[in-house]
């Protein structure tokens, strides 16, 4: 069987994958067998030993062993058949509810021991499970302690179907060839790539899973670092092709601005100004927590660029964010009579609009270009591009810089980020960039009030949102998934918006937003929210980065336990951006002590880096899979917080390799080089959300 297919084989050639399934996979961007194998599980289900009912933790998926002691009742509500039974494990009892499974009344034999596995909840003083899976003792024992992969899905595609397809793909493909040498594997303690590629889907045990994941994360970091090194060589010691002088424009802008800069903003502005006038090309990272006011620093740098007769570009990771920046700067320009002649350039514009933008850019009529990565595509010709600012963008990689360089001289680079990372990691991740830190929030901010609650608080939360909206404010509600069916038991944006409309008074405008919507629709919704024609926005984490609607004062996050704290902190950063008191409501469906304690960290601190590192301390290796700390860095499997140690290891290994064979031209490095070059070619530098 092995070797019958390769990574480029279309998945329709897999048994059991017909046209319908092919289309479902296409929605997940999976077209080939290789892409299927790279669709790593989201997390893993572990069939742990059954626990006594007494110890079954509420809010957790548990298995309990018990016998049926009686049918409590059986009824029909419209089309729904409901069966309630009692079970007991000798000391304690539990109530089970089954929907549309009338046959169980006969098949569940009284007196026989079964294993029931499901989410433990309470009804009054009873522990209950709804729709648990039922296993015979033998069946359960067979699965006990194995890890079952759980994949990201789409409506209509079952986890079972993905599992089967992956299993087949693994058995029909040659395992990938090892590219590292034996010594390299050994000294870095890495599992072979063939084993890792298989074990990430079907691990024998936790230990094997951890090792497989380590190998894949190491590889991901390693190829990223390779790109970084190339980049460093490219940009080291570049002379400043666009020397600039300070003009009255920036001074006047600051005078007219409705607020004074914070001390931190002033300091960083000083550093940028010096760079732009220095003999070397600027390569600077501005790190500043959410709401610290980085945008105005970008505006200042771009203004200085325009005043010196050059063009500047501001690049954002999403269209929504690009459009927001465009509006903000357009307003400044009009109000203060700035010298900007801005154009917007995003993928969802019509061909005609794009053509007009290209012309303005090429002729120099536009001196400020704002957009997504559309800015650096081949069709765009600049007249005199001297500065590129990337907002919330971490992977402004080699290829982008090369693409830009082809458009003329090497521009100054300014990268802005709200992802809190310690300096040691920043140096590895950003290599060649100088780092400025905006370590102070504007003084007019009231601290955000937080609360962590369970789902029974929802009614009150809706009431509260209603009150804030009446007072003229706006609210966000975040759900972890787009539509029903991607994962069980999680709130989804589409249904939630519907539910919320029913709960809130009819004059409150509720809309939803998620990453799978057409870009133009996303932009429209976001504009309407900014213009306050929408009061409550139900959204996935697409709004996580950058969005600035200072009138929004409530951030409610459903299934908060599913998110990394650093990510929750980013979400929280969407409120508290103006003068009004803001509120954050984290709703957790899990009520166990650890989850609550973890979420409570958000209550204690507003310091993004402190939060991320505390989160890490509280969690063991078993937690590594379900939660990603931050959606901002676009690593596919690696996570800079959770895998900081591996990142450091990969960096050390890269240093050593470069020292021995900088061009990777030794014969023993042939395979590594081939692998790294392929990885570089395939790396997607921009998150497409
Ligand atoms: P971020 O650093 O998260 O990108 P923004 O640049 O979007 O933050 O700024 C958040 C809000 O704070 C904006 O509405 C901005 O106008 C405002 N702001 C920025 N600097 C100051 C300041 N020094 N004083 C008061 N408000 C400020
Ligand atoms: Mg920002």
XYZ file of C-alpha atoms and ligand atoms in Angstrom:
717
model
C 0.000 0.000 0.000
C 2.743 2.411 0.996
C 3.922 4.514 -1.884
C 0.644 4.148 -3.727
C 0.038 7.842 -3.184
C 2.122 10.870 -2.472
C 1.502 14.221 -0.865
C 0.186 15.741 -4.079
C -2.472 13.085 -4.657
C -5.954 14.661 -4.560
C -7.868 13.438 -1.531
C -10.733 12.223 -3.682
C -8.564 9.214 -4.475
C -8.851 8.080 -0.874
C -11.447 5.404 -0.300
C -14.531 6.812 1.326
C -13.871 10.340 0.101
C -16.461 11.125 -2.534
C -17.366 14.390 -4.162
C -19.398 15.528 -1.170
C -16.628 14.861 1.325
C -14.101 16.435 -1.025
C -16.105 19.645 -0.929
C -16.276 19.557 2.851
C -12.518 19.150 3.074
C -12.113 21.993 0.595
C -13.805 24.263 3.114
C -10.930 23.471 5.453
C -8.456 24.197 2.649
C -7.570 20.544 2.348
C -7.233 19.383 -1.235
C -4.319 16.969 -1.269
C -3.204 14.037 0.816
C -0.276 16.124 2.054
C -2.579 18.875 3.258
C -4.696 16.268 5.004
C -1.635 14.889 6.797
C -0.703 18.414 7.833
C -4.149 18.910 9.351
C -2.997 18.068 12.844
C -5.545 17.287 15.534
C -6.900 20.214 17.524
C -6.632 18.121 20.657
C -6.993 14.534 21.812
C -9.615 12.714 23.719
C -8.344 10.445 26.414
C -10.412 7.586 27.729
C -9.249 7.685 31.303
C -10.041 5.133 33.981
C -13.647 5.412 35.134
C -14.072 7.396 38.353
C -16.514 6.820 41.216
C -19.654 8.921 40.673
C -18.885 10.700 43.915
C -15.645 12.029 42.433
C -16.912 12.838 38.919
C -16.108 16.533 38.496
C -18.903 18.788 37.340
C -18.130 20.440 34.007
C -15.685 17.727 32.979
C -15.966 14.808 30.629
C -15.679 11.692 32.784
C -16.333 7.998 32.561
C -18.264 6.341 35.385
C -18.957 2.684 35.944
C -22.451 1.729 37.028
C -25.543 -0.383 36.678
C -28.953 0.826 35.637
C -31.172 0.846 38.687
C -34.324 1.982 36.986
C -36.020 3.851 34.198
C -37.064 7.151 35.687
C -39.338 8.271 32.909
C -39.824 8.381 29.200
C -41.554 11.172 27.334
C -41.924 12.869 24.041
C -41.611 16.602 23.457
C -42.732 17.234 19.897
C -40.301 15.170 17.809
C -37.885 14.602 20.661
C -37.911 11.346 22.583
C -36.475 11.738 26.073
C -35.399 8.871 28.268
C -34.223 9.360 31.842
C -32.539 6.521 33.696
C -30.863 6.152 37.052
C -27.542 4.483 37.509
C -25.609 3.589 40.604
C -22.096 2.452 41.375
C -23.013 1.092 44.748
C -22.382 4.175 46.808
C -23.730 7.010 44.685
C -26.338 7.528 41.987
C -26.500 9.586 38.833
C -29.226 10.518 36.384
C -28.709 10.027 32.653
C -30.751 11.609 29.898
C -30.850 10.168 26.389
C -32.412 11.901 23.421
C -33.986 10.007 20.533
C -32.613 6.680 21.658
C -35.784 4.804 22.664
C -34.137 1.447 21.953
C -31.874 1.906 24.975
C -34.833 1.089 27.163
C -34.485 -2.481 26.005
C -30.763 -2.779 25.361
C -29.603 -1.361 28.701
C -29.991 -4.384 30.938
C -30.564 -3.809 34.611
C -27.859 -5.327 36.785
C -25.203 -5.297 34.021
C -22.203 -3.018 34.532
C -21.686 -0.414 31.831
C -19.307 2.463 31.415
C -20.981 5.816 30.722
C -18.874 8.622 29.373
C -20.031 12.196 29.080
C -20.033 15.701 30.416
C -20.964 15.789 34.095
C -23.489 18.436 35.065
C -25.841 19.076 37.928
C -29.604 19.298 38.115
C -30.661 20.347 41.586
C -28.634 18.173 43.894
C -28.280 15.424 41.284
C -25.256 14.763 39.173
C -26.380 14.157 35.620
C -25.052 13.338 32.168
C -26.851 14.183 28.968
C -26.457 11.849 26.029
C -23.442 9.972 27.431
C -21.755 7.307 25.338
C -22.437 3.817 26.591
C -19.734 1.144 26.522
C -19.540 -2.441 27.648
C -16.766 -3.022 30.137
C -14.708 -4.855 27.511
C -15.127 -2.170 24.865
C -14.071 0.517 27.247
C -11.051 -1.343 28.536
C -9.857 -1.744 24.981
C -9.871 2.045 24.488
C -8.716 2.964 27.947
C -5.883 5.476 28.014
C -5.608 5.671 24.237
C -5.616 9.100 22.675
C -8.249 9.742 20.064
C -7.437 12.671 17.763
C -10.003 15.434 17.494
C -9.831 17.553 14.387
C -11.153 20.962 13.472
C -14.248 20.234 11.454
C -16.849 21.933 9.408
C -20.578 21.327 9.407
C -21.253 17.973 7.754
C -17.782 16.550 8.257
C -17.446 14.209 11.208
C -14.380 13.582 13.282
C -14.736 9.920 12.408
C -14.528 10.691 8.689
C -11.354 12.751 9.099
C -9.788 10.049 11.245
C -10.502 7.417 8.636
C -9.144 9.541 5.804
C -5.964 10.332 7.727
C -5.450 6.700 8.639
C -5.705 5.702 5.009
C -3.451 8.523 3.845
C -0.806 7.408 6.310
C -0.924 3.847 5.087
C -0.825 4.784 1.391
C 1.998 7.352 1.520
C 5.701 6.822 1.935
C 6.655 8.342 5.269
C 8.648 11.559 4.831
C 12.379 11.093 4.424
C 14.536 12.178 7.354
C 16.491 15.314 6.577
C 18.453 15.758 9.782
C 21.551 13.690 10.409
C 21.717 11.135 13.188
C 23.935 13.294 15.388
C 21.665 16.273 14.953
C 18.611 14.252 15.978
C 20.414 12.867 18.957
C 21.915 16.062 20.259
C 18.566 17.809 20.018
C 16.653 14.852 21.406
C 14.330 14.654 18.423
C 12.084 11.864 17.210
C 12.428 10.840 13.547
C 10.202 12.756 11.134
C 8.468 9.620 9.827
C 7.400 8.536 13.294
C 6.419 12.061 14.286
C 4.242 12.561 11.218
C 2.265 9.471 12.125
C 2.233 9.801 15.890
C 0.876 13.337 15.819
C -2.350 11.807 14.493
C -2.386 8.461 16.239
C -0.086 8.487 19.248
C 0.362 5.330 21.254
C 0.471 7.243 24.495
C 0.961 10.688 25.935
C 4.711 10.375 25.948
C 4.862 9.575 22.254
C 2.486 12.423 21.494
C 4.596 14.927 23.385
C 7.702 13.791 21.513
C 6.017 13.856 18.121
C 4.730 17.328 18.733
C 8.169 18.462 19.904
C 9.713 17.300 16.681
C 7.157 19.093 14.522
C 7.342 22.287 16.552
C 11.124 22.193 16.440
C 10.995 21.894 12.651
C 8.578 24.741 12.339
C 10.764 27.021 14.445
C 13.898 25.820 12.714
C 12.695 26.758 9.248
C 11.380 30.054 10.542
C 14.793 30.816 12.014
C 16.444 29.934 8.735
C 14.324 32.576 7.026
C 15.233 35.025 9.750
C 18.947 34.424 9.285
C 18.716 35.044 5.587
C 16.851 38.171 6.365
C 19.482 39.363 8.771
C 22.204 38.988 6.200
C 20.046 40.880 3.801
C 19.363 43.847 6.008
C 22.537 44.089 8.093
C 24.446 47.212 7.473
C 22.162 48.651 4.850
C 22.818 52.295 4.279
C 19.953 54.702 4.666
C 18.737 55.355 1.133
C 16.088 57.741 2.419
C 17.611 60.112 4.956
C 14.993 62.364 6.503
C 14.771 65.619 8.399
C 12.227 66.577 10.934
C 9.788 69.159 9.617
C 7.108 71.315 11.196
C 4.417 68.833 10.117
C 4.916 66.408 12.961
C 5.244 69.187 15.516
C 1.993 70.734 14.353
C 0.272 67.359 14.327
C 1.232 66.828 17.958
C -0.014 70.287 18.893
C -3.399 69.656 17.312
C -3.825 66.151 18.693
C -6.573 66.013 21.333
C -4.244 64.385 23.869
C -0.611 64.753 24.900
C 1.682 61.809 24.166
C 2.574 59.664 27.131
C 6.195 59.716 28.233
C 6.708 56.291 26.674
C 5.215 57.422 23.363
C 7.495 60.478 23.358
C 10.554 58.349 23.981
C 9.723 55.891 21.208
C 8.886 58.693 18.793
C 12.346 60.074 19.550
C 13.923 56.727 18.695
C 12.048 56.491 15.399
C 12.948 60.062 14.464
C 16.615 59.373 15.132
C 16.525 56.192 13.032
C 14.966 57.914 10.060
C 17.666 60.561 10.108
C 20.571 58.204 10.817
C 23.069 56.828 8.280
C 21.470 53.350 8.536
C 18.226 51.897 7.394
C 15.652 51.624 10.187
C 14.678 48.150 11.368
C 12.605 48.671 14.475
C 10.023 46.783 16.485
C 7.618 48.692 18.701
C 6.247 46.523 21.435
C 3.411 47.929 23.472
C 0.497 46.402 25.277
C -2.989 46.706 23.838
C -4.234 50.262 24.031
C -0.817 51.785 24.668
C -1.258 54.002 21.603
C 0.991 52.615 18.900
C -1.068 53.873 15.969
C -0.220 57.488 16.592
C 3.487 56.584 16.472
C 2.979 55.029 13.051
C 1.154 58.155 11.923
C 4.053 60.318 13.083
C 6.630 58.218 11.232
C 4.502 58.201 8.094
C 3.978 61.933 8.356
C 7.708 62.582 8.585
C 8.159 60.362 5.517
C 5.528 62.245 3.511
C 6.940 65.586 4.611
C 10.308 64.542 3.197
C 8.684 63.894 -0.142
C 8.607 60.106 0.029
C 5.891 57.498 0.145
C 5.024 55.469 3.237
C 2.983 52.282 3.531
C 0.997 50.967 6.462
C 0.288 47.274 6.298
C -2.210 45.423 8.495
C -2.852 41.678 8.795
C -6.574 41.965 8.056
C -8.709 44.059 5.756
C -10.834 45.091 8.662
C -7.867 46.556 10.451
C -6.506 48.187 7.293
C -9.855 49.852 6.642
C -9.959 51.092 10.218
C -6.511 52.660 9.950
C -7.505 54.293 6.684
C -10.563 55.906 8.272
C -8.601 57.104 11.303
C -5.856 58.689 9.224
C -8.301 60.180 6.739
C -10.061 61.877 9.613
C -6.805 63.273 11.037
C -5.857 64.460 7.557
C -9.112 66.327 7.044
C -9.358 67.754 10.526
C -5.770 68.944 10.788
C -5.000 69.650 7.155
C -2.138 67.136 7.060
C -0.117 66.659 3.897
C -1.212 63.031 3.518
C -2.740 61.931 0.233
C -3.796 58.451 1.350
C -5.096 55.509 -0.680
C -6.499 52.221 0.523
C -5.473 48.980 -1.168
C -7.167 45.761 -0.090
C -8.014 42.507 -1.829
C -11.766 42.976 -1.773
C -11.718 46.219 -3.767
C -13.020 45.980 -7.340
C -10.542 45.670 -10.200
C -11.295 49.245 -11.204
C -10.725 50.607 -7.703
C -7.457 48.728 -7.529
C -6.333 50.047 -10.885
C -6.985 53.587 -9.740
C -5.009 52.963 -6.568
C -2.091 51.483 -8.547
C -1.972 54.542 -10.750
C -1.928 56.927 -7.816
C 0.846 54.913 -6.202
C 2.960 54.747 -9.342
C 2.612 58.435 -10.133
C 3.369 59.469 -6.570
C -0.020 61.147 -6.278
C -0.539 58.977 -3.211
C 2.070 59.505 -0.502
C 0.491 57.159 2.013
C -0.690 53.680 1.100
C -2.712 51.703 3.600
C -3.693 48.086 3.105
C -3.109 44.404 3.596
C -0.381 42.359 1.954
C -1.979 43.480 -1.313
C 0.498 46.349 -0.848
C 3.474 44.265 -1.791
C 2.060 42.336 -4.682
C 3.766 42.394 -8.010
C 1.289 44.767 -9.621
C 2.050 47.584 -7.231
C 4.751 49.983 -8.414
C 5.891 52.633 -6.003
C 7.339 55.982 -6.880
C 9.521 56.406 -3.801
C 8.626 53.977 -1.033
C 10.749 54.941 1.964
C 8.943 53.480 4.967
C 6.875 50.364 5.568
C 5.003 50.094 8.849
C 3.445 46.727 9.653
C 0.839 46.670 12.379
C 0.280 43.614 14.580
C 2.329 41.659 12.138
C 4.983 39.270 13.202
C 5.913 37.457 10.138
C 7.006 40.226 7.886
C 9.433 37.807 6.412
C 12.256 37.671 4.026
C 10.125 37.234 1.007
C 8.156 40.369 1.709
C 11.318 42.322 2.142
C 12.673 40.886 -1.057
C 9.502 41.779 -2.850
C 9.738 45.289 -1.513
C 13.394 45.561 -2.396
C 12.507 44.685 -5.960
C 10.272 47.712 -6.002
C 13.173 50.047 -5.474
C 15.563 50.696 -2.661
C 15.194 49.060 0.699
C 12.689 50.993 2.735
C 12.813 51.637 6.471
C 10.908 49.012 8.414
C 8.782 49.612 11.486
C 6.958 46.657 13.032
C 4.304 47.179 15.701
C 3.183 44.416 18.024
C 1.003 43.996 21.085
C 2.081 40.445 21.748
C 3.905 40.475 25.028
C 7.069 38.492 24.811
C 10.142 38.582 26.987
C 13.238 40.152 25.556
C 15.132 36.881 25.196
C 12.428 35.510 22.923
C 11.988 38.784 21.069
C 15.646 38.705 20.125
C 15.259 35.232 18.668
C 11.994 35.936 16.910
C 12.820 39.331 15.544
C 16.541 38.790 15.181
C 17.636 41.854 13.398
C 15.163 44.386 14.725
C 15.884 47.037 17.305
C 13.277 47.024 20.022
C 11.334 49.965 21.462
C 8.876 49.435 24.263
C 5.765 51.532 24.949
C 5.453 50.578 28.582
C 2.811 53.007 29.719
C -0.913 53.414 29.093
C -2.544 56.815 28.498
C -3.512 58.394 31.793
C -7.204 58.931 31.077
C -8.011 55.228 31.207
C -10.178 53.707 33.887
C -9.065 50.181 34.773
C -11.354 47.579 33.196
C -13.629 45.752 35.631
C -13.470 42.000 35.159
C -15.542 39.086 36.285
C -15.277 35.349 35.757
C -18.649 33.606 35.911
C -20.451 30.415 35.009
C -23.206 30.102 32.447
C -25.979 30.726 34.962
C -24.886 34.363 34.940
C -25.771 34.837 31.274
C -29.198 36.336 31.940
C -27.670 39.001 34.141
C -24.938 39.673 31.606
C -27.522 40.268 28.850
C -29.391 42.612 31.137
C -26.170 44.458 31.766
C -25.368 44.706 28.061
C -28.891 46.051 27.518
C -28.279 48.727 30.122
C -24.948 49.791 28.646
C -26.488 50.001 25.177
C -29.312 52.172 26.563
C -26.613 54.429 27.984
C -25.182 54.793 24.473
C -22.366 52.249 24.658
C -21.585 49.135 22.578
C -20.610 45.566 23.344
C -18.705 42.595 21.929
C -19.591 38.968 22.572
C -16.931 36.445 21.578
C -17.678 32.807 20.736
C -15.033 30.215 19.922
C -16.538 28.954 16.712
C -18.188 30.162 13.557
C -21.003 27.722 13.127
C -22.407 24.680 14.763
C -20.545 21.450 14.307
C -16.861 22.345 14.335
C -16.594 21.010 17.834
C -19.261 19.835 20.170
C -20.419 21.875 23.101
C -18.929 25.194 22.045
C -20.907 28.341 21.455
C -20.987 29.500 17.850
C -21.332 32.966 16.436
C -24.234 32.381 14.069
C -26.613 30.707 16.504
C -25.533 32.879 19.378
C -26.388 36.085 17.553
C -29.862 34.663 16.946
C -30.248 33.724 20.598
C -29.041 37.097 21.750
C -31.545 38.934 19.547
C -34.303 37.069 21.335
C -32.959 38.010 24.743
C -32.274 41.668 24.127
C -34.881 44.303 23.498
C -35.805 44.497 19.783
C -34.440 47.998 19.274
C -30.910 46.780 20.031
C -29.017 46.023 16.822
C -27.133 42.733 16.973
C -24.826 41.560 14.172
C -22.205 38.897 13.791
C -18.729 38.679 12.328
C -16.416 35.776 11.605
C -13.390 34.918 9.552
C -15.199 32.823 6.993
C -17.350 35.740 5.821
C -16.470 37.509 2.588
C -13.895 40.250 3.250
C -16.211 42.958 1.942
C -18.937 41.824 4.357
C -16.500 41.784 7.249
C -15.413 45.325 6.432
C -19.004 46.491 6.165
C -19.991 45.005 9.530
C -16.928 46.488 11.193
C -17.616 49.902 9.676
C -21.196 49.759 10.885
C -20.026 48.831 14.344
C -17.523 51.700 14.352
C -20.269 54.057 13.148
C -22.531 52.709 15.899
C -25.344 51.474 13.693
C -24.634 48.114 15.344
C -24.852 47.949 19.134
C -23.737 44.433 19.894
C -21.241 42.510 17.804
C -21.073 38.742 18.193
C -17.744 37.665 16.795
C -15.016 35.077 16.689
C -11.515 36.163 17.596
C -11.130 37.945 14.224
C -11.502 41.140 16.194
C -8.682 40.106 18.477
C -6.047 42.359 17.002
C -6.007 46.051 16.525
C -9.684 46.926 16.407
C -10.308 50.297 18.012
C -13.877 51.316 18.809
C -13.494 53.411 21.957
C -17.257 53.550 22.509
C -17.404 49.787 23.164
C -17.414 49.114 26.889
C -18.431 45.484 27.318
C -16.437 42.442 26.268
C -18.191 39.174 27.006
C -16.294 35.988 26.169
C -18.142 32.670 25.951
C -16.246 29.408 26.588
C -13.468 31.518 28.034
C -11.793 28.329 29.248
C -10.993 27.514 25.628
C -8.712 30.488 25.149
C -5.177 31.153 26.257
C -4.934 33.943 28.770
C -2.721 36.013 26.496
C -5.445 35.824 23.911
C -8.128 36.766 26.422
C -5.974 39.695 27.373
C -5.880 40.801 23.722
C -9.646 40.485 23.552
C -10.020 42.490 26.730
C -7.874 45.137 25.071
C -10.751 45.879 22.668
C -12.549 47.711 25.481
C -11.276 50.317 27.904
C -10.009 52.379 24.986
C -11.880 55.531 25.814
C -13.024 57.570 28.762
C -15.922 55.283 29.779
C -15.713 52.600 32.418
C -15.386 49.250 30.652
C -16.252 45.716 31.675
C -15.090 42.249 30.815
C -17.229 39.180 31.447
C -15.503 35.825 31.054
C -18.038 33.017 30.926
C -16.668 29.577 31.645
C -18.620 26.374 31.092
C -16.069 24.527 33.166
C -16.390 25.110 36.832
C -13.463 23.153 38.142
C -11.029 24.825 40.434
C -8.074 25.034 38.045
C -10.053 26.627 35.247
C -11.479 29.226 37.580
C -8.086 29.940 39.128
C -6.503 30.270 35.727
C -9.112 32.763 34.587
C -8.807 34.655 37.849
C -5.253 35.605 36.833
C -6.851 38.037 34.414
C -8.489 39.706 37.370
C -5.210 40.197 39.134
C -3.197 41.768 36.384
C -3.380 43.948 33.329
C 0.164 43.180 32.320
C 0.081 41.019 29.209
C 3.434 39.403 29.724
C 2.819 38.591 33.382
C -0.475 36.984 32.397
C 1.039 34.806 29.700
C 3.802 33.532 31.935
C 1.484 32.829 34.901
C -0.784 30.903 32.573
C 2.143 28.798 31.516
C 3.182 28.037 35.069
C -0.270 26.736 35.940
C -0.528 24.262 33.144
C 1.140 20.923 32.629
C 2.205 19.261 29.393
C -1.200 17.615 29.084
C -2.761 21.004 28.527
C -0.505 21.879 25.662
C -2.879 20.805 22.985
C -6.251 22.297 23.596
C -5.272 25.875 24.106
C -3.142 28.109 22.002
C -1.812 31.099 23.768
C -2.041 33.535 21.004
C -3.542 33.554 17.592
C -1.258 36.375 16.611
C 1.917 34.527 15.723
C 1.133 32.450 12.718
C 2.969 29.275 13.621
C 0.881 26.307 12.657
C 1.609 24.079 15.618
C 4.291 25.811 17.662
C 3.353 28.368 20.269
C 5.924 30.880 21.376
C 4.816 30.800 25.009
C 4.235 27.115 25.503
C 7.219 26.159 23.423
C 9.657 28.857 24.451
C 12.246 26.268 25.471
C 12.044 24.542 22.096
C 12.372 27.854 20.346
C 15.564 28.489 22.242
C 16.832 25.033 21.422
C 16.080 25.501 17.730
C 17.865 28.850 17.782
C 20.961 27.326 19.345
C 20.930 24.511 16.799
C 20.579 27.027 13.971
C 23.498 29.075 15.317
C 25.673 26.012 15.406
C 24.690 24.920 11.932
C 25.344 28.368 10.491
C 28.696 28.517 12.197
C 29.793 25.238 10.653
C 28.305 25.658 7.222
C 26.704 29.010 6.633
C 25.640 28.319 3.070
C 24.614 24.721 3.826
C 26.808 23.548 0.990
C 28.482 20.573 2.692
C 27.170 17.311 1.199
C 25.895 16.136 4.591
C 23.652 19.191 4.735
C 22.119 18.631 1.304
C 18.874 17.220 2.656
C 18.539 19.870 5.346
C 19.035 22.554 2.770
C 16.442 21.060 0.457
C 13.976 20.822 3.327
C 14.556 24.368 4.561
C 14.253 25.822 1.101
C 11.007 23.979 0.505
C 9.674 25.104 3.850
C 10.626 28.683 3.061
C 8.854 28.519 -0.265
C 5.721 27.170 1.373
C 5.689 29.413 4.368
C 2.729 31.683 4.435
C 3.802 34.862 6.070
C 0.438 36.421 6.463
C -2.319 35.062 8.493
C -5.411 35.015 6.366
C -8.211 35.401 8.842
P -2.762 50.119 20.272
O -1.443 50.382 20.920
O -3.483 48.970 20.901
O -2.640 50.001 18.786
P -4.209 52.523 19.622
O -3.085 53.176 18.934
O -5.300 51.959 18.772
O -3.668 51.386 20.587
O -4.791 53.534 20.688
C -5.934 53.238 21.454
C -6.740 54.492 21.728
O -6.011 55.372 22.598
C -7.026 55.290 20.482
O -8.373 55.700 20.521
C -6.058 56.468 20.567
O -6.561 57.612 19.931
C -5.930 56.680 22.068
N -4.649 57.258 22.513
C -3.418 57.012 21.988
N -2.460 57.697 22.667
C -3.096 58.377 23.656
C -2.658 59.290 24.695
N -1.376 59.596 24.845
N -3.603 59.796 25.511
C -4.913 59.466 25.358
N -5.385 58.644 24.412
C -4.496 58.100 23.559
Mg -3.101 48.811 17.262
